[in-house]
Amino acid sequence: MKKFLTAMSIILGLGFATAQQAVPATKTTTTKAVKPVKVAETKTVKPAQKLKKDGTPDKRYKENQKLKKDGTPDKRYKINK
């Protein structure tokens, strides 16, 4: 009997837990057309970077001194702010 009551309380608990989820209301009268959003193009770093074999900027060259490992400008330097 104790197992039966435990099983029933679990079933009722799960039933009440799923019943509390709200269903979002949908508009059925009119729908508005959504305009496509233009994605801003990101600026890349100078295309004439000297890269190592693994693809990271080679820090021996002056143009790569103030870049991160992924090639983006390092914001710690005044010139890149």
Coordinates of N, CA and C in Angstrom, one line a residue:
M1 N 0.8 -1.2 0.0 CA 0.0 0.0 0.0 C 0.9 1.3 0.0
K2 N 2.0 1.2 0.7 CA 2.9 2.3 0.8 C 3.5 2.6 -0.6
K3 N 3.9 1.6 -1.3 CA 4.4 1.8 -2.7 C 3.4 2.4 -3.6
F4 N 2.1 1.9 -3.4 CA 1.1 2.4 -4.3 C 0.8 3.9 -4.0
L5 N 0.8 4.3 -2.8 CA 0.6 5.8 -2.5 C 1.8 6.6 -3.0
T6 N 3.0 6.1 -2.9 CA 4.2 6.8 -3.4 C 4.1 7.0 -4.9
A7 N 3.7 5.9 -5.6 CA 3.6 6.0 -7.0 C 2.5 6.9 -7.4
M8 N 1.4 6.9 -6.7 CA 0.3 7.9 -7.1 C 0.7 9.3 -6.8
S9 N 1.4 9.6 -5.7 CA 1.8 10.9 -5.5 C 2.8 11.4 -6.5
I10 N 3.7 10.5 -7.0 CA 4.6 10.9 -8.0 C 3.9 11.3 -9.3
I11 N 2.9 10.4 -9.7 CA 2.1 10.6 -10.9 C 1.4 12.0 -10.8
L12 N 0.7 12.2 -9.6 CA 0.0 13.4 -9.5 C 0.9 14.7 -9.5
G13 N 2.1 14.5 -8.9 CA 3.1 15.6 -8.9 C 3.5 16.0 -10.2
L14 N 3.8 15.0 -11.1 CA 4.2 15.2 -12.4 C 3.1 15.8 -13.3
G15 N 1.9 15.4 -13.0 CA 0.7 15.9 -13.7 C 0.5 17.4 -13.4
F16 N 0.6 17.7 -12.1 CA 0.5 19.2 -11.7 C 1.6 20.0 -12.2
A17 N 2.8 19.4 -12.3 CA 4.0 20.2 -12.8 C 3.9 20.5 -14.2
T18 N 3.3 19.6 -15.0 CA 3.2 19.9 -16.5 C 2.0 20.8 -16.7
A19 N 1.0 20.8 -15.9 CA -0.2 21.6 -16.1 C 0.1 23.0 -15.8
Q20 N 1.1 23.4 -15.1 CA 1.4 24.8 -14.8 C 2.1 25.5 -15.9
Q21 N 2.5 24.8 -17.0 CA 3.2 25.5 -18.1 C 2.2 26.3 -18.9
A22 N 2.5 27.6 -19.1 CA 1.6 28.5 -19.8 C 1.8 28.3 -21.3
V23 N 0.7 28.3 -22.1 CA 0.8 28.2 -23.5 C 0.7 29.6 -24.0
P24 N 1.7 30.0 -24.9 CA 1.7 31.4 -25.4 C 0.5 31.6 -26.3
A25 N -0.1 32.8 -26.2 CA -1.2 33.1 -27.0 C -0.7 33.5 -28.4
T26 N -1.5 33.0 -29.4 CA -1.2 33.3 -30.8 C -2.2 34.3 -31.4
K27 N -1.7 35.1 -32.3 CA -2.5 36.1 -33.0 C -3.0 35.4 -34.3
T28 N -4.3 35.3 -34.4 CA -4.8 34.6 -35.6 C -5.5 35.7 -36.5
T29 N -5.6 36.9 -36.1 CA -6.3 37.9 -36.9 C -5.5 38.4 -38.1
T30 N -4.3 39.0 -37.7 CA -3.5 39.5 -38.8 C -2.0 39.2 -38.4
T31 N -1.2 39.1 -39.5 CA 0.2 38.9 -39.3 C 0.9 40.0 -40.1
K32 N 2.0 40.5 -39.5 CA 2.8 41.6 -40.1 C 4.0 40.9 -40.8
A33 N 4.3 41.4 -42.0 CA 5.5 41.0 -42.7 C 6.7 41.5 -42.0
V34 N 7.7 40.7 -41.8 CA 8.9 41.1 -41.2 C 10.0 41.4 -42.2
K35 N 10.6 42.6 -42.2 CA 11.6 43.0 -43.1 C 12.9 42.3 -42.8
P36 N 13.7 41.8 -43.7 CA 14.9 41.2 -43.4 C 15.9 42.2 -42.9
V37 N 16.7 41.8 -41.9 CA 17.6 42.7 -41.2 C 19.0 42.6 -41.9
K38 N 19.6 43.7 -42.2 CA 20.9 43.6 -42.8 C 22.0 43.4 -41.7
V39 N 22.9 42.5 -42.0 CA 23.9 42.1 -41.0 C 25.1 43.1 -41.3
A40 N 25.6 43.7 -40.2 CA 26.7 44.6 -40.4 C 28.0 43.7 -40.7
E41 N 28.7 44.2 -41.6 CA 30.0 43.5 -42.0 C 31.1 43.9 -41.0
T42 N 31.8 42.9 -40.6 CA 32.9 43.2 -39.6 C 34.1 43.5 -40.4
K43 N 34.9 44.4 -39.9 CA 36.1 44.8 -40.5 C 37.2 43.8 -40.1
T44 N 38.0 43.4 -41.1 CA 39.1 42.5 -40.8 C 40.3 43.3 -40.7
V45 N 41.3 42.7 -40.1 CA 42.6 43.4 -39.9 C 43.3 43.4 -41.2
K46 N 44.4 44.1 -41.3 CA 45.1 44.2 -42.6 C 45.3 42.9 -43.3
P47 N 45.0 42.8 -44.6 CA 45.1 41.5 -45.2 C 46.5 41.1 -45.5
A48 N 47.5 42.0 -45.3 CA 48.9 41.6 -45.5 C 49.6 41.2 -44.2
Q49 N 48.9 40.5 -43.4 CA 49.5 40.0 -42.1 C 50.5 38.9 -42.4
K50 N 51.5 38.9 -41.7 CA 52.4 37.7 -41.7 C 52.0 36.7 -40.7
L51 N 51.6 35.5 -41.1 CA 51.1 34.5 -40.2 C 52.1 33.4 -40.0
K52 N 52.0 32.7 -38.9 CA 52.8 31.5 -38.6 C 52.1 30.3 -39.3
K53 N 52.7 29.2 -39.3 CA 52.1 28.0 -39.9 C 50.8 27.6 -39.2
D54 N 50.6 27.9 -37.9 CA 49.4 27.6 -37.2 C 48.3 28.6 -37.4
G55 N 48.5 29.7 -38.1 CA 47.5 30.7 -38.4 C 47.5 31.9 -37.5
T56 N 48.3 31.9 -36.5 CA 48.4 33.0 -35.6 C 49.3 34.1 -36.1
P57 N 49.1 35.4 -35.8 CA 49.9 36.4 -36.3 C 51.4 36.3 -35.7
D58 N 52.3 36.5 -36.6 CA 53.7 36.4 -36.2 C 54.1 37.8 -35.6
K59 N 54.5 37.7 -34.3 CA 54.7 38.9 -33.5 C 56.1 39.6 -33.8
R60 N 56.9 38.9 -34.7 CA 58.2 39.5 -35.0 C 58.0 40.7 -36.0
Y61 N 56.9 40.8 -36.6 CA 56.7 41.9 -37.6 C 55.9 43.0 -36.9
K62 N 56.2 44.3 -37.3 CA 55.7 45.5 -36.7 C 54.2 45.6 -36.8
E63 N 53.6 45.2 -37.9 CA 52.2 45.3 -38.1 C 51.4 44.3 -37.2
N64 N 52.1 43.3 -36.7 CA 51.4 42.3 -35.8 C 51.7 42.5 -34.3
Q65 N 52.4 43.5 -34.0 CA 52.8 43.6 -32.6 C 51.6 43.8 -31.6
K66 N 50.6 44.5 -32.1 CA 49.5 44.9 -31.2 C 48.2 44.1 -31.6
L67 N 48.3 42.8 -31.9 CA 47.2 42.0 -32.2 C 47.1 40.8 -31.2
K68 N 45.9 40.3 -31.1 CA 45.7 39.1 -30.2 C 46.1 37.9 -31.0
K69 N 46.0 36.7 -30.4 CA 46.3 35.5 -31.1 C 45.4 35.2 -32.2
D70 N 44.1 35.6 -32.1 CA 43.1 35.3 -33.2 C 43.2 36.4 -34.3
G71 N 44.0 37.4 -34.2 CA 44.2 38.4 -35.3 C 43.4 39.6 -35.1
T72 N 42.6 39.7 -34.0 CA 41.8 40.9 -33.8 C 42.7 42.0 -33.0
P73 N 42.4 43.3 -33.2 CA 43.1 44.3 -32.5 C 43.0 44.1 -31.0
D74 N 44.1 44.3 -30.3 CA 44.1 44.2 -28.8 C 43.7 45.6 -28.2
K75 N 42.6 45.6 -27.5 CA 42.1 46.9 -27.0 C 42.9 47.5 -25.8
R76 N 43.9 46.8 -25.4 CA 44.8 47.4 -24.3 C 45.7 48.5 -24.8
Y77 N 45.9 48.6 -26.1 CA 46.8 49.6 -26.7 C 45.9 50.8 -27.2
K78 N 46.5 52.0 -27.0 CA 45.8 53.2 -27.3 C 45.4 53.3 -28.8
I79 N 46.3 52.8 -29.7 CA 46.1 52.9 -31.1 C 44.9 52.1 -31.5
N80 N 44.5 51.0 -30.8 CA 43.4 50.2 -31.2 C 42.0 50.6 -30.5
K81 N 42.0 51.6 -29.7 CA 40.8 52.0 -29.0 C 39.9 52.8 -29.9

